[in-house]
Tab-separated table of C-alpha atoms in Angstrom:
chain	number	residue	atom	x	y	z
A	828	MET	CA	22.416	-2.279	3.976
A	829	SER	CA	21.168	-1.007	7.287
A	830	SER	CA	18.613	-2.353	9.729
A	831	VAL	CA	15.282	-0.522	9.883
A	832	ARG	CA	12.258	-1.822	11.734
A	833	SER	CA	9.796	-2.547	8.967
A	834	GLU	CA	6.935	-0.381	10.112
A	835	GLY	CA	8.742	2.635	11.378
A	836	SER	CA	9.375	1.399	14.963
A	837	THR	CA	7.136	1.162	17.980
A	838	ARG	CA	8.179	4.702	18.889
A	839	THR	CA	5.907	5.925	16.113
A	840	LEU	CA	2.870	4.285	17.650
A	841	ARG	CA	3.620	5.554	21.126
A	842	ARG	CA	4.420	9.058	19.944
A	843	ILE	CA	1.178	9.577	18.033
A	844	GLY	CA	-0.965	7.673	20.548
A	845	ILE	CA	-3.027	5.767	18.004
A	846	GLU	CA	-5.362	2.955	18.915
A	847	GLY	CA	-7.690	0.456	17.303
A	848	PRO	CA	-7.579	-3.022	15.775
A	849	ILE	CA	-5.104	-2.162	13.034
A	850	VAL	CA	-2.594	-0.853	15.545
A	851	GLY	CA	-2.767	-4.126	17.454
A	852	MET	CA	-1.844	-5.973	14.276
A	853	LEU	CA	1.064	-3.604	13.682
A	854	ARG	CA	2.370	-3.987	17.237
A	855	ASP	CA	2.270	-7.771	16.919
A	856	PHE	CA	4.292	-7.606	13.736
A	857	LEU	CA	6.727	-5.032	15.073
A	858	GLY	CA	7.519	-7.331	17.969
A	859	ARG	CA	8.461	-10.164	15.645
A	860	ARG	CA	10.477	-8.834	12.760
A	861	THR	CA	13.061	-6.279	11.803
A	862	ILE	CA	13.755	-5.986	8.103
A	863	VAL	CA	17.177	-5.021	6.797
A	864	TRP	CA	16.186	-2.777	3.920
A	865	PRO	CA	18.660	-2.200	1.078
A	866	ASP	CA	20.431	1.150	1.195
A	867	ASN	CA	18.972	2.123	-2.186
A	868	THR	CA	15.391	1.627	-0.979
A	869	VAL	CA	12.958	4.315	-2.110
A	870	TRP	CA	9.985	4.798	0.214
A	871	LEU	CA	6.561	5.174	-1.383
A	872	ALA	CA	5.119	7.177	1.468
A	873	SER	CA	1.651	8.526	2.124
A	874	TYR	CA	-1.122	8.750	4.648
A	875	PRO	CA	-3.635	5.919	3.999
A	876	ARG	CA	-6.078	6.440	1.119
A	877	SER	CA	-3.895	8.998	-0.650
A	878	GLY	CA	-3.272	7.168	-3.929
A	879	ASN	CA	-0.284	5.023	-2.957
A	880	THR	CA	-1.690	1.943	-4.683
A	881	TYR	CA	-2.424	3.892	-7.863
A	882	LEU	CA	1.164	5.185	-7.818
A	883	ARG	CA	2.350	1.592	-7.581
A	884	ALA	CA	0.157	0.700	-10.568
A	885	ILE	CA	1.846	3.447	-12.614
A	886	LEU	CA	5.329	2.294	-11.594
A	887	TRP	CA	4.489	-1.255	-12.647
A	888	SER	CA	2.599	-0.636	-15.878
A	889	CYS	CA	4.747	2.243	-17.165
A	890	PHE	CA	8.226	1.442	-15.818
A	891	GLY	CA	7.991	-2.303	-15.217
A	892	LEU	CA	9.001	-1.814	-11.583
A	893	GLN	CA	7.719	-4.162	-8.908
A	894	THR	CA	6.968	-2.602	-5.548
A	895	GLY	CA	6.912	-4.058	-2.061
A	896	SER	CA	5.398	-2.971	1.223
A	897	VAL	CA	6.432	-2.810	4.856
A	898	TYR	CA	3.142	-4.594	5.664
A	899	PRO	CA	2.908	-8.392	5.231
A	900	ASN	CA	-0.145	-9.500	3.262
A	901	ASP	CA	-0.610	-5.855	2.419
A	902	LEU	CA	-3.332	-6.438	-0.176
A	903	ARG	CA	-5.070	-9.219	1.798
A	904	GLY	CA	-4.363	-11.762	-0.922
A	905	ASP	CA	-6.299	-9.822	-3.578
A	906	LEU	CA	-4.673	-11.374	-6.638
A	907	ALA	CA	-6.269	-8.980	-9.129
A	908	VAL	CA	-4.950	-5.887	-7.362
A	909	SER	CA	-1.554	-7.521	-6.759
A	910	GLN	CA	-1.224	-8.121	-10.488
A	911	GLN	CA	-2.300	-4.589	-11.378
A	912	VAL	CA	0.280	-2.981	-9.088
A	913	GLY	CA	3.155	-5.458	-9.482
A	914	HIS	CA	3.126	-6.291	-5.780
A	915	PHE	CA	6.183	-8.171	-4.484
A	916	GLU	CA	5.189	-9.854	-1.223
A	917	GLY	CA	8.689	-11.095	-0.420
A	918	ALA	CA	9.873	-7.603	0.533
A	919	ALA	CA	7.726	-7.519	3.682
A	920	HIS	CA	9.476	-10.725	4.826
A	921	GLY	CA	13.014	-9.568	4.081
A	922	GLN	CA	13.249	-11.717	0.948
A	923	PHE	CA	14.541	-9.709	-2.012
A	924	SER	CA	14.843	-10.955	-5.566
A	925	ALA	CA	17.676	-9.773	-7.791
A	926	ASP	CA	15.202	-7.873	-9.952
A	927	PHE	CA	13.643	-6.127	-6.954
A	928	LEU	CA	17.072	-5.133	-5.608
A	929	ARG	CA	17.784	-3.080	-8.743
A	930	LEU	CA	15.498	-0.395	-7.325
A	931	PRO	CA	13.633	-1.406	-4.159
A	932	LEU	CA	10.410	0.599	-4.031
A	933	VAL	CA	8.587	0.071	-0.736
A	934	LYS	CA	5.168	1.338	0.317
A	935	THR	CA	4.784	2.757	3.815
A	936	HIS	CA	2.202	4.732	5.760
A	937	GLU	CA	4.605	5.137	8.674
A	938	TRP	CA	6.416	8.198	9.923
A	939	PRO	CA	9.926	8.656	8.423
A	940	VAL	CA	12.727	6.675	10.057
A	941	ASP	CA	15.712	7.594	7.869
A	942	ASN	CA	16.846	9.894	5.074
A	943	ARG	CA	16.421	7.452	2.198
A	944	ARG	CA	14.943	8.703	-1.053
A	945	ALA	CA	11.164	8.888	-1.102
A	946	ILE	CA	8.124	9.589	-3.217
A	947	TYR	CA	5.457	11.187	-1.061
A	948	VAL	CA	1.804	11.444	-2.122
A	949	VAL	CA	-0.585	13.838	-0.418
A	950	ARG	CA	-4.351	14.028	-0.819
A	951	ASN	CA	-6.988	16.429	0.483
A	952	GLY	CA	-7.201	15.570	4.176
A	953	ARG	CA	-10.983	15.498	4.266
A	954	ASP	CA	-11.092	13.001	1.425
A	955	CYS	CA	-8.418	10.866	3.123
A	956	CYS	CA	-10.274	10.710	6.428
A	957	ARG	CA	-13.645	9.970	4.860
A	958	SER	CA	-12.226	7.344	2.506
A	959	LEU	CA	-10.233	5.683	5.305
A	960	CYS	CA	-13.358	5.456	7.451
A	961	GLU	CA	-15.294	3.812	4.632
A	962	PHE	CA	-12.423	1.419	3.934
A	963	LEU	CA	-12.101	0.310	7.557
A	964	LEU	CA	-15.853	-0.151	7.907
A	965	ALA	CA	-15.825	-2.336	4.785
A	966	GLU	CA	-13.090	-4.426	6.431
A	967	GLY	CA	-15.381	-4.972	9.406
A	968	HIS	CA	-13.756	-2.621	11.911
A	969	ASP	CA	-15.836	-0.711	14.436
A	970	VAL	CA	-14.638	2.805	13.698
A	971	ASP	CA	-16.157	6.255	13.374
A	972	LEU	CA	-15.049	9.296	11.425
A	973	ASP	CA	-14.413	11.349	14.575
A	974	ALA	CA	-11.731	8.887	15.691
A	975	ILE	CA	-10.010	9.009	12.309
A	976	ILE	CA	-10.051	12.812	12.168
A	977	ALA	CA	-8.532	12.829	15.657
A	978	GLY	CA	-5.788	10.440	14.503
A	979	ARG	CA	-6.621	7.432	16.651
A	980	TYR	CA	-6.129	4.816	13.911
A	981	PHE	CA	-3.208	5.743	11.677
A	982	GLY	CA	-2.243	8.922	13.440
A	983	SER	CA	-2.919	12.473	12.368
A	984	TRP	CA	-3.199	13.346	8.671
A	985	SER	CA	-1.503	16.721	9.146
A	986	SER	CA	1.168	15.367	11.514
A	987	HIS	CA	2.058	12.700	8.952
A	988	PHE	CA	2.567	15.333	6.265
A	989	LEU	CA	4.613	17.566	8.556
A	990	ALA	CA	6.776	14.635	9.680
A	991	TRP	CA	7.743	13.833	6.094
A	992	ASP	CA	7.675	17.500	5.013
A	993	PRO	CA	8.082	16.465	1.362
A	994	GLU	CA	8.321	20.014	0.046
A	995	VAL	CA	11.713	20.503	1.720
A	996	ARG	CA	12.896	16.950	2.479
A	997	PRO	CA	16.011	16.139	0.407
A	998	ASN	CA	15.799	13.496	-2.306
A	999	THR	CA	12.017	13.427	-2.178
A	1000	LEU	CA	9.516	13.649	-5.014
A	1001	PHE	CA	6.327	15.341	-3.840
A	1002	LEU	CA	3.152	14.316	-5.680
A	1003	ARG	CA	-0.446	15.353	-5.178
A	1004	PHE	CA	-3.228	12.798	-5.555
A	1005	GLU	CA	-5.281	15.258	-7.568
A	1006	ARG	CA	-2.548	15.651	-10.183
A	1007	LEU	CA	-1.633	11.984	-9.982
A	1008	THR	CA	-5.132	11.075	-11.175
A	1009	LYS	CA	-5.778	13.990	-13.545
A	1010	ASP	CA	-2.389	14.906	-15.051
A	1011	PHE	CA	-0.942	11.562	-16.083
A	1012	ASP	CA	1.593	12.929	-18.583
A	1013	GLY	CA	2.971	15.447	-16.108
A	1014	THR	CA	3.161	12.820	-13.375
A	1015	LEU	CA	4.950	10.390	-15.670
A	1016	ASP	CA	7.536	13.026	-16.608
A	1017	ARG	CA	8.261	13.826	-12.971
A	1018	LEU	CA	8.578	10.136	-12.068
A	1019	ALA	CA	10.907	9.502	-15.012
A	1020	GLN	CA	13.143	12.383	-13.978
A	1021	PHE	CA	13.234	11.357	-10.318
A	1022	LEU	CA	13.902	7.689	-11.078
A	1023	ASP	CA	16.281	8.537	-13.929
A	1024	MET	CA	14.416	6.047	-16.106
A	1025	ARG	CA	12.481	6.215	-19.332
A	1026	PRO	CA	9.008	4.665	-19.171
A	1027	VAL	CA	8.458	1.573	-21.290
A	1028	HIS	CA	4.771	2.471	-21.666
A	1029	ALA	CA	3.293	5.962	-21.588
A	1030	VAL	CA	-0.368	5.165	-21.077
A	1031	PRO	CA	-2.311	5.183	-17.789
A	1032	PRO	CA	-2.867	1.840	-16.030
A	1033	ASN	CA	-5.991	0.037	-17.204
A	1034	LEU	CA	-7.745	-0.281	-13.889
A	1035	VAL	CA	-10.595	-2.713	-13.433
A	1036	ALA	CA	-13.467	-1.689	-11.171
A	1037	ALA	CA	-13.619	-3.943	-8.127
A	1038	PRO	CA	-16.997	-5.599	-7.489
A	1039	GLY	CA	-18.854	-5.601	-4.200
A	1040	PRO	CA	-18.847	-3.175	-1.268
A	1041	GLY	CA	-15.120	-3.392	-0.631
A	1042	PRO	CA	-12.687	-2.822	0.856
A	1043	HIS	CA	-11.145	-1.536	-2.359
A	1044	TRP	CA	-7.476	-0.629	-2.708
A	1045	LEU	CA	-7.720	0.377	-6.327
A	1046	SER	CA	-10.707	1.630	-8.281
A	1047	PRO	CA	-11.192	3.864	-11.349
A	1048	LYS	CA	-13.642	5.945	-9.311
A	1049	SER	CA	-12.202	6.930	-5.969
A	1050	THR	CA	-14.735	7.203	-3.182
A	1051	HIS	CA	-14.724	10.004	-0.660
A	1052	GLY	CA	-17.048	8.349	1.850
A	1053	LYS	CA	-19.856	10.066	3.708
A	1054	ALA	CA	-19.846	13.836	4.130
A	1055	MET	CA	-18.649	15.288	7.417
A	1056	THR	CA	-21.095	16.822	9.842
A	1057	SER	CA	-20.610	20.466	10.792
A	1058	ALA	CA	-19.108	19.353	14.119
A	1059	GLN	CA	-16.675	17.048	12.320
A	1060	GLU	CA	-15.751	19.847	9.908
A	1061	ALA	CA	-15.007	22.096	12.871
A	1062	MET	CA	-12.821	19.439	14.501
A	1063	PHE	CA	-11.014	18.769	11.230
A	1064	ASN	CA	-10.334	22.483	10.755
A	1065	ARG	CA	-9.024	22.829	14.276
A	1066	LEU	CA	-6.634	19.881	13.920
A	1067	HIS	CA	-5.634	20.081	10.264
A	1068	GLY	CA	-6.658	23.477	8.895
A	1069	HIS	CA	-3.119	24.893	9.048
A	1070	VAL	CA	-1.775	22.176	6.750
A	1071	MET	CA	-4.812	22.352	4.445
A	1072	ALA	CA	-4.151	26.091	4.031
A	1073	ARG	CA	-0.438	25.520	3.457
A	1074	LEU	CA	-1.222	23.040	0.688
A	1075	GLY	CA	-3.846	25.293	-0.872
A	1076	TYR	CA	-6.791	22.995	-0.229
A	1077	GLN	CA	-10.152	24.630	0.282
A	1078	THR	CA	-11.045	25.343	3.865
A	1079	VAL	CA	-14.583	25.491	5.223
A	1080	PRO	CA	-16.158	27.755	7.853
A	1081	SER	CA	-15.537	26.894	11.483
A	1082	GLN	CA	-18.400	25.617	13.612
A	1083	PRO	CA	-19.649	29.046	14.833
A	1084	GLU	CA	-19.658	30.355	11.254
A	1085	VAL	CA	-21.547	27.286	10.043
A	1086	VAL	CA	-24.170	27.765	12.745
A	1087	SER	CA	-24.441	31.481	12.001
A	1088	ARG	CA	-24.947	30.907	8.278
A	1089	THR	CA	-27.458	28.158	8.956
A	1090	SER	CA	-29.428	30.458	11.262
A	1091	ALA	CA	-29.338	33.253	8.696
A	1092	ALA	CA	-30.597	30.901	5.998
A	1093	ALA	CA	-33.410	29.739	8.261
A	1094	LEU	CA	-34.347	33.377	8.999
A	1095	MET	CA	-34.469	34.247	5.297
A	1096	ALA	CA	-36.619	31.198	4.584
A	1097	GLY	CA	-39.015	32.275	7.337
A	1098	ILE	CA	-39.268	35.807	5.945
A	1099	LYS	CA	-40.000	34.490	2.448
A	1100	ASP	CA	-42.679	32.185	3.826
A	1101	TRP	CA	-44.265	35.066	5.769
A	1102	LEU	CA	-44.264	37.325	2.707
A	1103	GLN	CA	-45.982	34.647	0.621
A	1104	ARG	CA	-48.695	34.284	3.264
A	1105	ILE	CA	-49.541	37.994	3.434
A	1106	ARG	CA	-49.782	38.444	-0.335
């Protein structure tokens, strides 16, 4: 075993310059505990709101594998979600059962700290940012979408992807949220090959819709949150457009193009209105 600070080290926070209430909680924890993770740990890595919890549900329901997290009280005591994903709370406190040690699977949203095996899930960056904003608001945090796009809560969406670089990182299974949720059979085959295990069940997890406004970790219908304004779209493109293009996600016009098209549409509407009046 080797010693790894459980949330990626305080260097991560300083390097990406993130702020906000969640970061304060992380700093407090980082100052208290260093977890010695087993050498055979497999990181379940993603930017927040990318489908990490759904991946954990698949690993539990189809392979019978419990998963832990680098974050204590990761699911805020939500017993229903904990049962659906096979959450093992002891991992975040450095307490490993014999069953868990067979294949320690550990969720993290942190930047990589070692070369251990990993399963990395990526999701359309716009959807991640919008969903994260909605999630944090539901938790009672005072946050706006601009701050999340700029990376002031969990860091930058694109920087997180580039840090892990799952397409070229050795011993890493790269999954897309869109295929994770729409191509179950293909996802199951890739997981089975990577884990070198045969699934005990080959049916998707039976997810139960969570009641109330949230926050929701797991839901049959993923929410994207409120749409971005044209200014937010322009900022997102400027900060993350290069990674969106690399991953093949749809890009949108930059701010000047949006304004130009809006003006053209307004001009055409005015012409049509004028023509109707003179008829």
